[in-house]
Coordinates of C-alpha atoms in Angstrom, one line a residue:
M1 CA -9.5 0.9 3.7
I2 CA -6.6 1.3 6.4
L3 CA -8.0 1.5 9.6
P4 CA -6.8 4.1 12.2
R5 CA -5.8 3.0 15.7
H6 CA -7.9 4.0 18.9
G7 CA -4.8 5.4 20.5
L8 CA -5.5 8.4 22.9
I9 CA -8.5 9.4 21.2
S10 CA -11.9 9.7 23.4
S11 CA -14.3 6.8 23.6
R12 CA -17.1 9.0 21.9
L13 CA -15.2 9.6 19.0
H14 CA -14.1 6.0 18.5
Y15 CA -18.0 4.9 18.6
F16 CA -18.7 7.6 16.1
Q17 CA -15.8 6.6 13.6
T18 CA -16.7 3.0 14.1
V19 CA -20.6 3.3 13.2
A20 CA -19.3 5.7 10.2
R21 CA -17.2 2.9 8.9
L22 CA -19.6 0.3 9.3
G23 CA -22.7 1.8 8.5
S24 CA -24.9 0.1 11.5
I25 CA -24.9 0.6 15.3
R26 CA -25.6 -3.2 15.8
R27 CA -22.5 -3.9 13.6
A28 CA -20.5 -1.5 15.4
A29 CA -21.3 -2.7 18.8
Q30 CA -20.2 -6.2 17.9
A31 CA -17.1 -4.9 16.7
L32 CA -16.2 -2.9 20.1
N33 CA -18.0 -5.4 22.2
V34 CA -20.4 -2.9 23.7
A35 CA -24.0 -2.7 23.9
P36 CA -25.7 -1.2 21.0
S37 CA -27.7 1.1 23.4
A38 CA -24.4 2.7 24.6
I39 CA -23.5 3.7 21.2
S40 CA -27.0 5.0 20.5
R41 CA -27.0 7.0 23.4
T42 CA -23.2 8.3 22.4
I43 CA -24.3 9.4 19.0
Q44 CA -27.4 11.1 20.3
H45 CA -25.3 13.2 23.0
L46 CA -22.7 14.2 20.1
E47 CA -25.7 15.4 17.7
Q48 CA -27.3 17.3 20.7
E49 CA -23.8 18.8 21.7
L50 CA -23.1 19.5 18.0
G51 CA -26.8 20.8 17.1
A52 CA -26.8 18.7 14.0
P53 CA -27.6 15.3 13.0
L54 CA -24.5 13.0 12.0
F55 CA -26.4 10.1 10.2
E56 CA -29.2 9.6 8.1
R57 CA -30.9 6.0 7.3
A58 CA -30.5 4.9 3.4
R59 CA -31.2 1.3 2.6
Q60 CA -31.0 -0.1 5.9
R61 CA -27.6 1.7 6.6
L62 CA -26.5 4.6 8.3
K63 CA -25.3 7.3 6.1
L64 CA -23.0 10.3 7.2
T65 CA -25.0 13.7 6.8
S66 CA -22.9 16.6 5.8
A67 CA -22.1 17.5 9.5
G68 CA -20.9 13.8 10.0
E69 CA -18.6 13.9 7.1
I70 CA -17.0 17.1 8.6
L71 CA -16.8 15.2 12.0
V72 CA -15.5 12.2 10.8
Y73 CA -12.4 14.1 8.7
H74 CA -11.5 16.0 11.9
A75 CA -11.7 12.8 14.2
G76 CA -9.3 11.1 11.8
A77 CA -7.0 14.1 11.9
S78 CA -7.4 14.1 15.7
V79 CA -6.3 10.6 15.6
A80 CA -3.1 11.1 13.6
E81 CA -1.9 14.1 15.8
L82 CA -2.3 12.2 19.0
D83 CA -0.6 9.2 17.8
R84 CA 2.0 11.6 16.3
A85 CA 2.4 13.3 19.8
R86 CA 2.7 9.9 21.4
A87 CA 5.4 8.7 18.7
F88 CA 7.4 12.1 19.7
I89 CA 7.0 11.0 23.4
D90 CA 8.5 7.6 22.5
D91 CA 11.3 9.6 21.0
L92 CA 12.3 10.5 24.4
Q93 CA 13.0 6.8 25.0
G94 CA 15.7 7.0 22.6
L95 CA 14.0 4.6 20.0
R96 CA 14.0 1.9 22.9
R97 CA 10.1 1.7 21.5
G98 CA 7.7 3.5 19.6
S99 CA 5.9 2.5 16.3
V100 CA 5.8 3.1 12.7
S101 CA 2.9 2.6 10.3
I102 CA 3.4 1.9 6.6
A103 CA 1.3 1.0 3.5
A104 CA 2.8 -0.7 0.6
V105 CA 2.0 -2.4 -2.5
E106 CA 2.3 -6.1 -2.8
S107 CA 5.5 -6.4 -4.6
V108 CA 7.4 -4.1 -2.0
A109 CA 6.1 -6.0 0.5
R110 CA 7.6 -9.4 -0.8
G111 CA 11.1 -8.3 -1.0
L112 CA 12.4 -4.8 -0.5
L113 CA 10.3 -4.3 2.7
P114 CA 11.2 -7.6 4.9
E115 CA 15.0 -6.9 3.6
T116 CA 14.7 -3.4 5.0
L117 CA 13.0 -4.2 8.2
S118 CA 15.4 -7.0 9.1
R119 CA 18.1 -4.3 9.2
F120 CA 15.6 -1.9 11.1
W121 CA 15.1 -4.5 13.9
S122 CA 18.7 -5.3 13.9
R123 CA 19.2 -1.9 15.3
Y124 CA 15.9 -0.7 17.0
P125 CA 14.5 -4.2 17.9
D126 CA 11.6 -3.0 20.5
V127 CA 9.9 -0.4 17.6
A128 CA 6.8 -2.2 16.6
V129 CA 5.7 -1.7 12.5
Q130 CA 2.3 -2.0 11.3
V131 CA 2.4 -2.9 7.6
T132 CA -0.7 -2.8 5.5
T133 CA -0.7 -3.9 1.9
T134 CA -2.9 -2.1 -0.5
G135 CA -3.1 -0.4 -4.1
S136 CA -0.4 2.2 -5.3
Q137 CA -3.2 5.4 -5.1
Q138 CA -4.6 4.0 -1.9
A139 CA -1.4 3.6 0.0
F140 CA -0.6 7.3 -0.8
E141 CA -4.0 8.4 0.2
A142 CA -3.5 6.7 3.5
V143 CA -0.4 9.1 4.1
A144 CA -2.4 12.2 3.1
R145 CA -5.3 11.1 5.4
G146 CA -2.8 10.5 8.0
E147 CA -3.8 6.8 8.8
C148 CA 0.1 5.8 8.2
D149 CA 3.5 7.2 8.4
L150 CA 5.0 6.2 5.3
A151 CA 3.8 4.6 1.9
I152 CA 5.8 2.9 -1.0
A153 CA 4.0 2.5 -4.3
F154 CA 4.4 2.7 -8.0
D155 CA 3.2 5.2 -10.7
A156 CA 0.7 7.0 -8.4
R157 CA 0.8 10.6 -7.9
P158 CA 1.5 11.9 -4.4
P159 CA -1.6 13.6 -3.1
K160 CA -1.5 17.2 -1.8
G161 CA -0.1 17.5 1.8
T162 CA 2.4 14.8 1.3
Q163 CA 6.4 14.8 0.5
R164 CA 8.3 12.6 -1.7
L165 CA 11.3 11.0 0.2
A166 CA 13.1 8.7 -2.4
G167 CA 12.3 7.6 -5.9
A168 CA 13.8 5.0 -8.6
N169 CA 12.8 4.2 -11.9
L170 CA 12.6 0.5 -12.8
R171 CA 12.5 -1.3 -16.0
L172 CA 9.6 -3.5 -16.9
G173 CA 10.6 -7.1 -18.4
A174 CA 9.7 -10.6 -18.8
L175 CA 10.2 -13.0 -16.3
V176 CA 11.0 -16.4 -17.9
P177 CA 12.4 -19.8 -16.6
P178 CA 16.0 -20.3 -17.0
K179 CA 15.6 -22.7 -20.0
H180 CA 13.3 -20.4 -21.9
A181 CA 14.6 -19.7 -25.6
L182 CA 14.7 -16.1 -24.4
A183 CA 16.5 -16.3 -21.2
A184 CA 19.9 -15.6 -22.5
R185 CA 18.8 -12.2 -24.4
R186 CA 19.9 -8.8 -22.9
G187 CA 16.4 -7.3 -24.1
V188 CA 13.1 -8.4 -25.9
R189 CA 10.2 -6.7 -27.5
L190 CA 6.6 -7.3 -26.2
R191 CA 5.7 -8.9 -29.7
E192 CA 8.3 -11.7 -29.3
F193 CA 5.8 -13.3 -26.7
A194 CA 2.6 -13.3 -29.1
A195 CA 2.6 -17.0 -29.5
E196 CA 3.3 -17.4 -25.7
R197 CA 1.2 -18.4 -22.9
V198 CA 1.3 -15.4 -20.6
I199 CA 0.3 -14.6 -17.2
L200 CA -1.0 -10.9 -16.9
S201 CA -2.0 -8.5 -13.8
D202 CA -5.2 -7.4 -14.3
A203 CA -6.1 -3.4 -14.5
S204 CA -6.7 -2.8 -10.9
L205 CA -2.9 -2.8 -10.4
T206 CA -0.8 0.2 -12.2
L207 CA 1.2 -2.6 -13.5
G208 CA -1.9 -4.1 -15.3
S209 CA -2.6 -0.7 -16.9
S210 CA 0.9 -0.1 -18.4
I211 CA 0.8 -3.5 -19.8
E212 CA -2.5 -3.3 -21.3
A213 CA -1.8 0.2 -22.8
A214 CA 1.4 -1.3 -24.4
I215 CA -0.5 -4.1 -25.7
L216 CA -3.2 -2.0 -27.5
G217 CA -0.5 0.6 -28.8
S218 CA 1.5 -2.5 -30.4
G219 CA -1.7 -4.0 -32.2
I220 CA -0.4 -7.3 -31.1
E221 CA -2.7 -10.2 -29.5
L222 CA -1.4 -12.1 -26.4
K223 CA -2.8 -15.4 -25.1
P224 CA -3.3 -14.8 -21.3
I225 CA -3.5 -18.2 -19.5
A226 CA -4.3 -16.4 -16.2
V227 CA -5.1 -12.9 -15.3
T228 CA -4.8 -11.8 -11.6
N229 CA -4.3 -9.0 -9.2
S230 CA -1.6 -10.9 -7.3
I231 CA 2.2 -10.6 -7.9
H232 CA 2.7 -13.7 -5.8
L233 CA 0.4 -15.5 -8.0
M234 CA 2.0 -14.2 -11.1
S235 CA 5.4 -15.2 -10.3
A236 CA 4.5 -18.7 -8.7
F237 CA 2.6 -19.5 -12.0
A238 CA 5.8 -18.7 -14.0
V239 CA 8.0 -20.6 -11.4
R240 CA 5.8 -23.7 -12.2
G241 CA 6.3 -23.3 -16.1
H242 CA 2.4 -22.2 -16.6
G243 CA 3.7 -19.2 -18.5
V244 CA 5.7 -16.0 -18.6
T245 CA 4.7 -12.9 -16.9
F246 CA 5.9 -9.2 -17.1
Q247 CA 7.1 -6.9 -14.4
T248 CA 10.0 -5.2 -12.5
R249 CA 12.5 -6.9 -10.5
V250 CA 10.7 -5.9 -7.2
G251 CA 8.9 -8.5 -5.6
V252 CA 10.8 -11.4 -7.2
E253 CA 13.8 -11.0 -5.4
R254 CA 13.9 -14.4 -4.1
E255 CA 13.1 -16.2 -7.4
L256 CA 15.9 -14.4 -9.2
E257 CA 18.3 -14.9 -6.7
E258 CA 17.7 -18.8 -6.5
G259 CA 17.6 -19.1 -10.4
E260 CA 13.9 -20.0 -10.6
L261 CA 13.2 -17.2 -13.0
V262 CA 15.4 -14.7 -15.2
F263 CA 14.6 -11.3 -15.9
V264 CA 14.8 -9.9 -19.1
P265 CA 14.2 -6.3 -19.6
F266 CA 11.7 -4.8 -22.3
N267 CA 13.2 -2.7 -25.2
D268 CA 9.8 -1.5 -26.5
P269 CA 9.7 2.3 -26.2
S270 CA 6.1 2.2 -25.2
L271 CA 6.8 0.5 -22.0
R272 CA 8.4 3.2 -20.0
P273 CA 10.4 2.4 -16.7
R274 CA 7.9 2.3 -13.7
K275 CA 8.3 4.8 -11.0
L276 CA 8.6 3.5 -7.4
M277 CA 8.3 6.0 -4.8
L278 CA 8.4 6.5 -0.7
I279 CA 6.3 9.5 0.5
A280 CA 5.2 10.8 3.9
R281 CA 3.1 13.6 5.2
G282 CA 4.2 16.9 3.7
K283 CA 5.6 19.6 6.0
A284 CA 5.4 17.1 9.1
H285 CA 8.5 16.4 11.0
L286 CA 8.8 12.4 11.5
A287 CA 9.2 11.0 14.6
A288 CA 12.4 9.1 15.4
G289 CA 10.9 5.6 14.4
P290 CA 9.4 6.6 11.1
A291 CA 12.3 8.8 10.3
A292 CA 14.8 6.0 10.9
L293 CA 13.2 3.5 8.7
A294 CA 12.4 6.1 6.2
A295 CA 16.1 6.8 5.9
M296 CA 16.9 3.0 5.5
L297 CA 14.0 2.8 2.8
S298 CA 15.3 5.7 0.9
E299 CA 18.6 4.1 0.6
A300 CA 17.0 1.0 -0.5
I301 CA 15.0 2.5 -3.2
Q302 CA 17.8 4.5 -4.7
R303 CA 20.1 1.7 -5.3
L304 CA 17.3 0.2 -7.6
D305 CA 17.2 3.2 -9.8
G306 CA 17.7 2.1 -13.6
R307 CA 17.7 -1.6 -12.7

């Protein structure tokens, strides 16, 4: 889960949010470095003020009541709005300082994001950036909840209340060593790897779901030597000659540039291009920091279209 920053929000709501997240006053007290009695009194005062219980005990864990769920939702929205206000105030400083928060999938965090952030910091060296790596849908939902400014992910549906800023269609392909028999080909079919040792992504990644559907549809049987939810491990295993793996060019930019791996695109009709997308909150004016980074990311993503 992507955690909201404390920011300008009151300590009462911050205590409440922490208890709601951890499900325990004791664990919240440890996380916040305050006495459990102080948190307990704060929760009691909130319940008295609102006239409704916020928690109920379930299996030695505090669970939100209906009133508690309403409060935690609006408390999160308050954090987002206060952070946005702080960002607009930072704008008055002419981007001499400020912050941007972004959620991204691992492959984006390995190549596209570091390269873009290097250019961003060359122009805005004092703008702090918070990057969280997570799954595709989780990244988009974090934007919808106001927990981050921007998100970049593959093959996920933008939630209600968000806006698409940029997108690109990226071909899936095989990553093979330079001396592999298929390395010089302009295109390959999935069935050509039936006798190969392959490294697959698991179903927790949208990449894994795409590959799995294509395998089932083609009727072929692959022999995975490894299955993982890590793009880094997939490429690292392939570089070391343990097998071939399947993904886009995003996340393996260094390996391709240095000649450690070769990308050979798939020609299978069932393996449709993957959709990489940058989103922000809908109908919300981005502060100067997020807007500047969004512009650079949009340009970088659009250059990838069709590759």
